[in-house]
């Protein structure tokens, strides 16, 4: 898919579902937003705020009036998932914004979230838009097991706190599909590889492995990755991400033991990454640096285990 493209999801048994390439970080096939075209239209994920107009264009293409959008549902409040929520809430005046309870306050008052994101993403911040606050009276806080009414579809919210404590996955039982957030890693369709996502400061290996098991227990027909796109579910896909996670943390830990300092560890993995041709060198290198720092922080907080 190219930036701005909208396609019907035909993987598995999916119906009424569309995938949009938001052009996140000016990179194709990195950031997806999903639209359920139902009696209560829903937008799942919102992007980083930049290019949110692509989502509005997609609604127009589907002949969904902005006043008819009922649900805006980021899986968690990291700004690559929730940064567009305020913009969309303003444009879709009757929509409620469904967000995990633990992160809801950050959509109403995003100041601390912006500060933390700037620390985590560094120079990548130039790709972001400063988020607009979501009016508090339009926020619906989700807890584990809550169900979002999307008309002929329902989204069941399931805690998945490994990547971040405020992360949930959404299970669409009618489509037998899971919106994976970052709980199943980053799927790169152009090379058919799964990649780790381990940003500071909340990445937790054991909890991430538990999240993989949560998805395995659901065993849906289809996985809907925010990064990026639909993919048929398989136990092998879950096994693969478990291996990627464990091997990645072990590699960073081993390199730290041999390096003079943590910045040398970061430089090593930036130099070793092989995604320049897929994501472009700027994004690929920034991704490697962020993921390395996330593991280093995890090791610091678990060094007595």
XYZ file of C-alpha atoms in Angstrom:
305
model
C 0.000 0.000 0.000
C 1.047 3.571 -0.648
C 0.633 6.474 1.753
C -3.021 7.522 1.850
C -4.315 4.277 0.337
C -7.502 2.762 1.750
C -8.182 -0.934 1.187
C -10.879 -3.341 2.252
C -9.563 -6.021 4.599
C -10.264 -9.376 3.003
C -7.999 -11.514 5.188
C -9.825 -14.373 6.902
C -13.511 -13.726 7.521
C -13.284 -9.950 7.828
C -16.158 -7.796 6.640
C -17.031 -4.105 6.973
C -13.366 -3.369 7.731
C -10.892 -1.099 5.952
C -7.181 -0.411 6.445
C -5.619 2.999 5.788
C -1.914 3.768 5.382
C -1.445 7.028 7.307
C 2.094 7.670 6.073
C 3.455 7.674 9.608
C 7.013 9.086 9.719
C 6.697 9.636 5.942
C 7.080 5.861 5.621
C 4.875 3.496 3.627
C 3.355 0.499 5.411
C 4.369 1.567 8.898
C 1.261 3.082 10.491
C -2.272 1.793 9.942
C -5.666 3.065 11.007
C -8.689 0.785 10.689
C -12.272 1.828 9.961
C -15.325 -0.315 10.695
C -18.102 0.711 8.299
C -21.113 -0.251 10.406
C -24.277 1.237 11.914
C -21.973 2.785 14.536
C -18.863 3.541 12.497
C -15.600 3.124 14.358
C -12.040 4.352 13.871
C -9.482 2.067 15.541
C -6.140 3.792 16.161
C -5.638 7.428 15.179
C -2.015 7.861 14.063
C 0.361 10.568 15.241
C -1.896 13.504 14.392
C 0.064 14.402 11.284
C -1.876 13.483 8.134
C -5.096 12.924 10.092
C -6.779 14.372 7.009
C -6.145 11.017 5.331
C -8.574 9.509 7.840
C -11.179 12.130 7.005
C -10.650 11.447 3.294
C -11.156 7.734 3.978
C -14.472 8.481 5.706
C -15.518 10.460 2.643
C -14.482 7.614 0.348
C -16.629 5.227 2.395
C -19.516 7.715 2.427
C -19.432 7.892 6.229
C -20.540 11.300 7.449
C -18.265 12.697 10.135
C -21.318 13.308 12.335
C -22.128 9.580 12.120
C -18.802 8.344 13.489
C -19.639 6.832 16.883
C -16.341 5.372 18.086
C -12.724 6.525 18.131
C -10.638 3.820 19.800
C -6.863 4.028 20.212
C -5.423 0.847 21.723
C -3.149 2.852 24.007
C -2.014 6.427 24.490
C 1.420 6.339 22.863
C 1.150 9.124 20.325
C 1.710 6.884 17.309
C -1.627 5.312 18.275
C -3.510 8.146 19.975
C -1.934 11.355 18.670
C -4.776 11.985 16.258
C -7.582 11.413 18.776
C -8.172 15.086 19.559
C -8.161 16.100 15.908
C -10.654 13.370 15.032
C -12.852 14.144 18.023
C -13.078 17.741 16.832
C -14.011 16.680 13.299
C -16.400 13.899 14.391
C -18.513 15.738 16.987
C -20.730 12.815 18.006
C -17.975 10.252 18.492
C -16.900 9.032 21.897
C -13.210 8.339 22.454
C -12.678 4.924 24.034
C -9.308 4.581 25.729
C -7.755 2.318 28.382
C -8.553 3.720 31.814
C -4.941 3.962 32.949
C -4.040 6.326 30.114
C -7.235 8.330 29.721
C -6.011 11.406 31.589
C -3.207 11.827 29.044
C -5.685 12.391 26.217
C -7.508 15.048 28.225
C -4.244 16.744 29.240
C -1.476 15.526 26.906
C 1.374 17.660 28.268
C 3.251 14.910 30.129
C 2.643 12.505 27.274
C 4.252 14.934 24.857
C 7.279 15.353 27.127
C 7.750 11.594 27.436
C 7.329 11.082 23.704
C 9.936 13.710 22.889
C 12.413 11.955 25.184
C 11.669 8.577 23.601
C 11.641 9.514 19.913
C 14.268 12.269 19.810
C 14.610 13.833 16.381
C 11.580 11.885 15.124
C 9.395 14.398 16.959
C 9.442 16.567 13.835
C 7.053 14.062 12.232
C 4.447 14.554 14.972
C 1.701 17.098 15.430
C 1.152 18.578 18.884
C -1.919 16.643 20.048
C -5.198 18.377 20.731
C -6.816 17.594 24.078
C -9.901 15.397 23.977
C -12.842 16.887 25.915
C -13.188 14.954 29.150
C -16.922 14.435 28.711
C -16.288 12.528 25.485
C -13.784 10.064 26.941
C -14.982 6.565 27.807
C -12.508 4.736 30.041
C -12.018 1.035 29.298
C -11.160 -1.760 31.680
C -10.378 -5.379 30.898
C -13.412 -7.134 29.404
C -15.332 -4.003 28.463
C -17.117 -4.101 25.106
C -17.350 -1.244 22.597
C -20.623 -1.203 20.669
C -19.979 -0.735 16.957
C -23.412 -1.802 15.762
C -23.103 -5.140 13.977
C -19.622 -5.519 15.465
C -18.351 -5.340 19.024
C -14.802 -4.746 20.190
C -13.831 -6.542 23.375
C -11.044 -4.766 25.259
C -8.339 -7.066 26.657
C -5.445 -5.877 28.818
C -2.019 -6.297 27.200
C 0.391 -4.284 29.382
C 3.803 -5.565 28.246
C 4.562 -2.855 25.711
C 2.976 -0.228 27.976
C 0.747 -0.519 31.050
C -2.008 1.405 29.232
C -2.130 -0.945 26.239
C -5.141 -3.048 25.288
C -5.880 -5.248 22.315
C -9.365 -5.295 20.797
C -11.090 -8.518 19.776
C -13.719 -8.221 17.030
C -15.591 -11.490 17.510
C -17.747 -10.990 14.407
C -14.625 -10.756 12.242
C -12.683 -13.162 14.466
C -9.874 -10.629 14.346
C -7.608 -9.015 16.943
C -6.377 -5.437 16.686
C -2.941 -6.223 18.063
C -1.719 -2.734 19.052
C 2.004 -3.442 19.690
C 1.399 -6.709 21.524
C 2.371 -8.907 18.566
C 5.326 -6.830 17.386
C 5.788 -4.979 14.114
C 4.789 -6.916 11.016
C 6.676 -5.815 7.897
C 4.634 -7.145 4.971
C 7.102 -6.168 2.240
C 9.730 -8.540 3.638
C 7.363 -10.799 5.620
C 9.281 -10.355 8.868
C 8.245 -9.659 12.437
C 10.241 -7.039 14.329
C 10.399 -6.126 17.980
C 9.006 -2.977 19.529
C 10.592 -2.254 22.931
C 10.490 1.495 23.586
C 11.361 3.145 26.898
C 10.233 3.410 29.534
C 7.624 0.725 30.152
C 8.766 -2.219 28.011
C 8.653 -5.416 30.087
C 9.823 -8.678 28.539
C 7.865 -11.061 30.761
C 4.666 -9.066 30.377
C 5.188 -8.913 26.593
C 5.511 -12.689 26.503
C 2.293 -12.900 28.528
C 0.586 -10.664 25.953
C 1.642 -13.016 23.170
C 0.064 -15.841 25.159
C -3.123 -13.791 25.540
C -3.410 -13.521 21.766
C -2.577 -17.210 21.418
C -5.459 -18.080 23.761
C -7.884 -16.056 21.634
C -6.461 -17.678 18.460
C -8.305 -15.401 16.040
C -8.397 -15.963 12.306
C -6.808 -12.590 11.595
C -4.244 -10.294 13.209
C -4.661 -6.570 12.540
C -1.338 -4.861 13.182
C -1.102 -1.122 13.678
C 2.450 -1.592 12.397
C 1.482 -2.865 9.825
C -1.630 -4.313 8.251
C -3.682 -7.523 8.333
C -2.086 -10.962 8.531
C -3.548 -14.452 8.988
C -3.139 -15.737 12.527
C -0.963 -18.773 13.192
C 0.643 -20.301 16.248
C 3.916 -20.041 14.327
C 3.514 -16.257 14.175
C 3.182 -16.164 17.951
C 6.186 -18.483 18.374
C 8.195 -16.256 16.074
C 7.503 -13.122 18.071
C 8.291 -14.862 21.360
C 11.662 -15.826 19.892
C 12.287 -12.339 18.493
C 11.554 -10.748 21.866
C 13.704 -13.111 23.905
C 16.625 -13.087 21.485
C 16.544 -9.300 21.218
C 16.722 -8.734 24.970
C 19.486 -11.343 25.293
C 21.471 -9.662 22.508
C 21.261 -6.225 24.129
C 22.211 -7.664 27.516
C 25.230 -9.432 26.033
C 26.394 -6.341 24.146
C 26.057 -4.224 27.285
C 28.383 -6.617 29.129
C 31.030 -6.103 26.431
C 30.643 -2.352 25.747
C 32.202 0.585 27.540
C 28.850 2.355 28.060
C 25.206 2.281 27.033
C 25.640 4.758 24.183
C 28.112 2.317 22.646
C 25.419 -0.354 22.882
C 22.953 1.905 21.101
C 25.485 2.766 18.377
C 26.197 -0.927 17.834
C 22.569 -1.872 17.207
C 21.927 1.200 15.071
C 24.849 0.155 12.877
C 23.696 -3.477 12.789
C 20.054 -2.868 11.821
C 19.077 -3.867 8.278
C 15.875 -1.912 7.626
C 17.257 1.095 5.717
C 15.879 -0.189 2.413
C 12.428 -0.790 3.893
C 11.785 2.187 6.195
C 14.508 4.549 5.042
C 17.699 5.117 6.985
C 16.385 7.869 9.285
C 13.385 5.883 10.530
C 15.264 2.572 10.654
C 18.101 4.000 12.725
C 15.780 5.880 15.052
C 13.722 2.723 15.594
C 16.827 0.708 16.465
C 18.049 3.347 18.915
C 14.678 3.648 20.648
C 14.218 -0.111 20.969
C 17.725 -0.537 22.349
C 17.182 2.159 24.968
C 13.935 0.497 25.960
C 15.689 -2.791 26.665
C 18.510 -1.067 28.539
C 15.945 0.593 30.783
C 14.208 -2.751 31.272
C 17.510 -4.364 32.273
C 18.183 -1.556 34.756
C 14.836 -2.113 36.444
C 15.160 -5.914 36.487
C 18.853 -6.317 37.343
C 18.060 -8.016 40.644
C 15.966 -10.778 39.068
